[in-house]
Steps between C-alpha positions, in 0.01 A plus 500: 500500500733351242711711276687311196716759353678436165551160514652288264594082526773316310507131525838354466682830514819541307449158324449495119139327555409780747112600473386804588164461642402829680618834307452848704190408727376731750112495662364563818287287736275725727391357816137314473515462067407199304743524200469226242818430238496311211688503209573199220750228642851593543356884542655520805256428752654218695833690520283803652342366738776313667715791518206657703520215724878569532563182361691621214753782540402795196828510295499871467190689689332476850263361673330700783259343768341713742647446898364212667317390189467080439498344151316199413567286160305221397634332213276332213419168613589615820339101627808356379692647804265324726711271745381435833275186628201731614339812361544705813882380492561618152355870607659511791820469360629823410360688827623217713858493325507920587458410841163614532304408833125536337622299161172222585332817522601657213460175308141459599369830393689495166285190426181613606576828242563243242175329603666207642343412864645281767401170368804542244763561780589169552473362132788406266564811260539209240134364550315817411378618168734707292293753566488489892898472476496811316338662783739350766825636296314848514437460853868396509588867410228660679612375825781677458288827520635684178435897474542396128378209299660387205353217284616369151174315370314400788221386318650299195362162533269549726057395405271810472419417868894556596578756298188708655622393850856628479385853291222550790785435759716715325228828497418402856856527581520895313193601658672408847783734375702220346751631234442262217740407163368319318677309158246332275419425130138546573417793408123481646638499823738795507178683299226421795752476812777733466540906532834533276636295208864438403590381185845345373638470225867375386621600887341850469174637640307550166216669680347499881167651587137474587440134339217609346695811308815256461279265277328748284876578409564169432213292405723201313496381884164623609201267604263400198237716619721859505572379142158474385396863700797647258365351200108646594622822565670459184190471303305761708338334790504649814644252751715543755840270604361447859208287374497127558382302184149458613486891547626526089252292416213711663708813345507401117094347571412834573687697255385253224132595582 
């Protein structure tokens, strides 16, 4: 579990140009949930998430991590970090630099979870497709063996192929008990993959939630198709905010007959 209680973040402290980008923040994680954040830039998100990876000090506030508990962060982009001259090299890394006797181990598995056999072990990070070095920077952080996963746009980037990969991984991962956080500005994939919503606004939580009651309180940022379901109810149809488009369309058909 992971207990952020009243938080706040100041950047430049005590200087006239000093930003305040978290104000008064306090959420919990539960062990095993999928929590999605999003929020316009400069919300806040960024700021948040590092501080859960204890990679930013709160100004005022704490940050509570359950005993024994690991925390995994990978940045956007996390590809850029790549380094070493082989695949299996560049996950091994972190378990190897911990001193970690099973860190080829490790390494190995992570990439098979990120659907990466053994035939990429020996390649050069730099020769694969920016979508296959996405996958080795997750691995990166999985071989680490985080209770808690932390990723700021894992998808952004990515082909429709990619950005299905890394959401199935991710649901995988939370249905093995993975705690998931998840930061994103698509909000189709904190609606279909995640169990609570938080969402930020000006350094404040401006509402958190069961995505799908989140949105119906603010649909300026909803998908297209909970817009349209407002608008039908609006003029009397009886539809329903769980249906997919193709579901509408059968709705209204039948209604209109």
């Amino acid at each position: 579990m992971m207990e952020i209680k009243h938080v706040s973040y100041i950047y430049d402290k005590g200087l006239p140009f000093g930003t305040r980008a978290l104000n008064d923040i306090s959420m919990t994680i539960e062990e095993g949930a999928f929590i999605g954040i999003t929020g316009k830039t400069g919300s806040g998100k960024s700021t948040l998430i590092r501080i859960m990876a204890s990679l930013l000090e709160p100004t005022s506030g704490q940050l509570v991590i359950g005993e024994g508990k690991k925390v995994g962060l990978a940045f956007q982009f996390p590809e850029h970090q790549l380094f070493e001259e082989t695949v299996l090299k560049d996950v091994m890394f972190g378990p190897r630099n911990l001193g970690l006797s099973d860190a080829k181990d490790r390494a190995i598995e992570a990439l098979k979870t990120v659907g990466l056999d053994d035939s990429f072990l020996e390649r050069s990070p730099f020769a694969l497709s920016g979508g296959e070095q996405r996958m080795v920077a997750i691995a990166g952080v999985l071989a680490m063996d985080p209770d808690i996963l932390i990723l700021d746009e894992p998808t952004v980037g990515l082909d429709k192929a990619g950005h299905d990969l890394v959401m199935s991984i991710l649901g995988k991962l939370n249905d093995e008990g993975r705690t998931i956080v998840l930061v994103s500005h698509e909000i189709e994939d904190i609606l279909d993959n995640c169990k609570e919503m938080v969402l930020l606004s000006d350094g404040c939580i401006q509402d958190s939630g069961e995505p799908m009651e989140v949105l119906k309180r603010h649909l300026e940022i909803a998908p297209k198709r909970m817009v349209l379901v407002s608008e039908l109810k609006r003029s009397g149809f009886d539809v329903d905010y769980s249906m997919d488009i193709e579901a509408l369309a059968l709705a209204i058909a039948a209604q209109l007959s």
